[in-house]
Each structure stands twice: as structure tokens, then as C-alpha cells.
One Martini backbone bead per residue (centre of mass of N, CA, C, O) as a GRO file, in nm:
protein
  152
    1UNK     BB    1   0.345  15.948   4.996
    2UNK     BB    2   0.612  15.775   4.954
    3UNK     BB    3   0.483  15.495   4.902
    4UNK     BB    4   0.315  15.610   4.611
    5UNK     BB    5   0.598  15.719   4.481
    6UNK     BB    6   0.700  15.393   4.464
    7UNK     BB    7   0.490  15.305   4.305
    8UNK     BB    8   0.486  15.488   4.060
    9UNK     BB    9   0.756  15.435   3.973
   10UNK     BB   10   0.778  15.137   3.947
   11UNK     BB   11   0.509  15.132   3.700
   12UNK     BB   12   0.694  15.310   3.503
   13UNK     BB   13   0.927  15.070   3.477
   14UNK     BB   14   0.730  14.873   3.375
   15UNK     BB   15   0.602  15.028   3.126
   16UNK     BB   16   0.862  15.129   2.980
   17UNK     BB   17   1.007  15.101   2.660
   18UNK     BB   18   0.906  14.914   2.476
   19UNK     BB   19   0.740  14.952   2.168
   20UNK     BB   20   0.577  14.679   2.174
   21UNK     BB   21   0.243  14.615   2.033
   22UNK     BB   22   0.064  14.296   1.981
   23UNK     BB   23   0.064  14.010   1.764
   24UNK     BB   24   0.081  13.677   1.820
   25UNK     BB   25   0.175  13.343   1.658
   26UNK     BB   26   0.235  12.965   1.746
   27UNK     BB   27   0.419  12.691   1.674
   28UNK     BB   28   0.453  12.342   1.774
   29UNK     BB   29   0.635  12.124   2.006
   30UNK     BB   30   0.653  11.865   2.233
   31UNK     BB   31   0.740  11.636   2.424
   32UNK     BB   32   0.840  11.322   2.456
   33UNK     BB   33   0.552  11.086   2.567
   34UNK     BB   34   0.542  10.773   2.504
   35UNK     BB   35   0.558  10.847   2.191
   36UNK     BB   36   0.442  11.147   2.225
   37UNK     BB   37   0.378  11.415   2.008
   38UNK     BB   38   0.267  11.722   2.035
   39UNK     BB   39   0.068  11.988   1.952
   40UNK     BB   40   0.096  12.372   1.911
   41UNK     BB   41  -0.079  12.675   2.023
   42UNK     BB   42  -0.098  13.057   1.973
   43UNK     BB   43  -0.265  13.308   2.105
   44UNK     BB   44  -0.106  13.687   2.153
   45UNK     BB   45  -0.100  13.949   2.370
   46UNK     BB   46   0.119  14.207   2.368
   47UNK     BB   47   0.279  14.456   2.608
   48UNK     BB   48   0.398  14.725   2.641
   49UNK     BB   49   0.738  14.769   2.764
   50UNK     BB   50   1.010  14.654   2.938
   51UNK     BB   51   0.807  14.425   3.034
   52UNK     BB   52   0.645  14.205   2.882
   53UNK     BB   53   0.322  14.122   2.813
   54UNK     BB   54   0.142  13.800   2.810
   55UNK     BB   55  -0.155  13.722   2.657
   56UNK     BB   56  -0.316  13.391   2.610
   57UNK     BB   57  -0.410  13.137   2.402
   58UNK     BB   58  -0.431  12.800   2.385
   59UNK     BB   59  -0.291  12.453   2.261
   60UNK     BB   60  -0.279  12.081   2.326
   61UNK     BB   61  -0.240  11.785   2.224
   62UNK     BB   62  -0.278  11.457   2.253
   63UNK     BB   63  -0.183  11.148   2.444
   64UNK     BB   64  -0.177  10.813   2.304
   65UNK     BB   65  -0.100  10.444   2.466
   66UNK     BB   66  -0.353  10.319   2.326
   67UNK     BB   67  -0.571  10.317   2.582
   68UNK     BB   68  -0.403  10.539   2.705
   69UNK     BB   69  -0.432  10.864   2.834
   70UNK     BB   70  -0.183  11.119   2.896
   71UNK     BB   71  -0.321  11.344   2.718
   72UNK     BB   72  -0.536  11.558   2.654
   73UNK     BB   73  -0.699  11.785   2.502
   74UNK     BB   74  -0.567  12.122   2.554
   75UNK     BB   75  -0.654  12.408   2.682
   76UNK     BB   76  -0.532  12.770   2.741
   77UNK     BB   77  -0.423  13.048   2.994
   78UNK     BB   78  -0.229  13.314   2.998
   79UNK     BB   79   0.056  13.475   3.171
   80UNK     BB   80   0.352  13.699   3.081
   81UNK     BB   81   0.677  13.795   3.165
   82UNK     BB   82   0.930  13.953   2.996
   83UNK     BB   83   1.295  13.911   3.050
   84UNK     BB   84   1.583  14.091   2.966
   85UNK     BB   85   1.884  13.999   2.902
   86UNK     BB   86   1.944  14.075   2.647
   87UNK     BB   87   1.852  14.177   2.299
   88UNK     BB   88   1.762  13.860   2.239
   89UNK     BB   89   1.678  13.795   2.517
   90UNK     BB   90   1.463  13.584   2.786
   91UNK     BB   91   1.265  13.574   3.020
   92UNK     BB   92   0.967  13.386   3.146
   93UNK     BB   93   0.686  13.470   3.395
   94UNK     BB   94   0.380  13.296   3.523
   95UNK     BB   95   0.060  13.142   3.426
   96UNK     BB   96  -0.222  12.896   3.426
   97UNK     BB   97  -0.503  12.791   3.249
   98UNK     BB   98  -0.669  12.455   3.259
   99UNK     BB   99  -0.911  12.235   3.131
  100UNK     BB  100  -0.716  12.009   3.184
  101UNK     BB  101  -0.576  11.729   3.327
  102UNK     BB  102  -0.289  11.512   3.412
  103UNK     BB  103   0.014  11.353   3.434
  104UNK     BB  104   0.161  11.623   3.254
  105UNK     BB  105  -0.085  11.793   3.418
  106UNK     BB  106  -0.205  11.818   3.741
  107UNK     BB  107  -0.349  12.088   3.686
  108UNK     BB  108  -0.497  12.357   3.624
  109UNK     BB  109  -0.305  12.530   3.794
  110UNK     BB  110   0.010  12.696   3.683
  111UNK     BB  111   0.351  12.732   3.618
  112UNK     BB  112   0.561  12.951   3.367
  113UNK     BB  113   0.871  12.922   3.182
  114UNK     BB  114   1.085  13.107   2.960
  115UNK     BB  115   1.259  13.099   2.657
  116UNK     BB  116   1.403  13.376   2.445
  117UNK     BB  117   1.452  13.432   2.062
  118UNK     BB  118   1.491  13.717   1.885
  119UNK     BB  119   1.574  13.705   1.548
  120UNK     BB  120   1.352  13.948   1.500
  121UNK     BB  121   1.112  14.106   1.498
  122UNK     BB  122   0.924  13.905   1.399
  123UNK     BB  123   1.073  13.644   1.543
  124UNK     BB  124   1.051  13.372   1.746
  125UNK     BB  125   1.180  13.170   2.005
  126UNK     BB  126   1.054  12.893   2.212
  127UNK     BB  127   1.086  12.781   2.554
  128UNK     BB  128   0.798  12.600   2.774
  129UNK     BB  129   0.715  12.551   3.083
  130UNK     BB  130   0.449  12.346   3.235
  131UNK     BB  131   0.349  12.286   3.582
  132UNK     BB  132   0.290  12.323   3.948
  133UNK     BB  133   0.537  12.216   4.149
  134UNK     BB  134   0.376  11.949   4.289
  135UNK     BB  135   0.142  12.106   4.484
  136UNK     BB  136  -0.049  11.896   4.278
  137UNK     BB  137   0.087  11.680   4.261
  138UNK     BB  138   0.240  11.474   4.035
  139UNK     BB  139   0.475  11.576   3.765
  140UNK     BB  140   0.571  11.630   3.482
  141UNK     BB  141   0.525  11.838   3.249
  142UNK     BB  142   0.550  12.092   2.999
  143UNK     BB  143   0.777  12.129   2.667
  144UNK     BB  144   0.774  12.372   2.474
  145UNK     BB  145   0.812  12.413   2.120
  146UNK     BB  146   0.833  12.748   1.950
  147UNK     BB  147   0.710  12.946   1.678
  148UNK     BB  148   0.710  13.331   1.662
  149UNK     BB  149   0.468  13.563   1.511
  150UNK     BB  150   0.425  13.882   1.425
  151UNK     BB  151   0.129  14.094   1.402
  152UNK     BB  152  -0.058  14.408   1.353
   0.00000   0.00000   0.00000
């Protein structure tokens, strides 16, 4: 019983705080690789709680250097806990699942790292990495800047 109960508080301090759930909607661009920079976008549904879950899809376009393609169009799903640092800062961990791999992203399943700054209610700045830590294979990886609006 007193283990039920360690699960039961664990998930309700999970659970409980912020008061946000809605829809986001992001775009921006990536690291320039090989002379080529990617555009991103992500539609996102974050779910309410102290710690924002946060499921996307998205896509990021192709590079390609002449005849060689460094990276196709690739679309993913991620899943992402956004952790509070400050008021207005967090960090974010999570997992990705992706359509095509390459150089840069070699694998369809990998790991995501995000920093984010909420600028205010509506408005969040993110630079978002995306790897898959070498596990298969080596990767360059991949680092998006989004900017995301919030809407009900």
C-alpha cells in the first residue's frame, strides 16, 4: 500500500501547476550544414501540469550540396516534458520518432534536448536538438531555432 501511495503523490506532483493546455504552433530553421539550412515547423498539443507534456508533428525540409542529399524532407512525432528552470526558462527532454534518416539524423528514433524561453503568455523562443547519441551510428544531429505561438 505505502508503494501505491509513492506512485499516487509522485504522479499528482507530475500532474498539478501550470494551468496551460492548448495548442502550439512553431517554425523556424536549422543549422546550417554543408552550406544548406532547413526550414522547420511543428504543430504541438501541450498538456497541463507543473511539468508540460508536450506531443508534435513536424517536419524539417531537405539539404541537398550539389547531387548528394544530406538530409530528405523528413516529418516526425515527438513527445517532450518541459522542465521549469526560472519563471521563464525551461529545459525540455523527450524522444522523436522520424520518417526518413541520413547524416544528420541516423536513425528514426532518437532523443531531443530543448532550451526555451517564454517571452510571454503567447510567444516561447526554442533552439531544440535532435540525435540520436550515436547509438546507431554516427550522427551530426540535428538543431532547430523555432519560434512557437500558443492558441486556444
Amino acid at each position: 500500500m505505502d508503494a501505491f501511495r509513492g506512485l499516487l503523490s509522485a504522479a499528482m506532483l507530475l500532474i498539478g501547476g501550470h494551468a496551460y493546455a492548448g495548442w502550439e504552433f512553431g517554425a523556424g530553421i536549422g543549422d546550417e550544414i554543408i552550406g544548406e539550412t532547413p526550414g522547420t515547423a511543428q504543430l504541438s498539443y501541450v498538456f497541463a501540469g507543473r511539468y508540460e507534456q508536450v506531443v508534435s508533428l513536424g517536419g524539417i525540409s531537405e539539404r541537398q550540396a550539389g547531387p548528394r542529399r544530406v538530409s530528405p524532407n523528413t516529418l516526425f512525432a515527438s513527445y517532450l516534458i518541459r522542465i521549469p528552470i526560472k519563471e521563464r526558462f525551461y529545459f525540455g527532454v523527450g524522444a522523436v520518432a522520424a520518417n526518413a534518416s541520413s547524416e544528420v539524423i541516423s536513425s528514426n528514433l532518437a532523443f531531443t534536448e530543448t532550451l526555451g524561453w517564454r517571452i510571454n503568455q503567447r510567444w516561447l523562443l526554442e533552439i531544440r536538438h535532435i540525435s540520436n547519441l550515436s547509438i546507431k551510428g554516427r550522427n551530426i544531429g540535428e538543431n532547430l531555432y523555432t519560434l512557437n505561438y500558443r492558441f486556444d
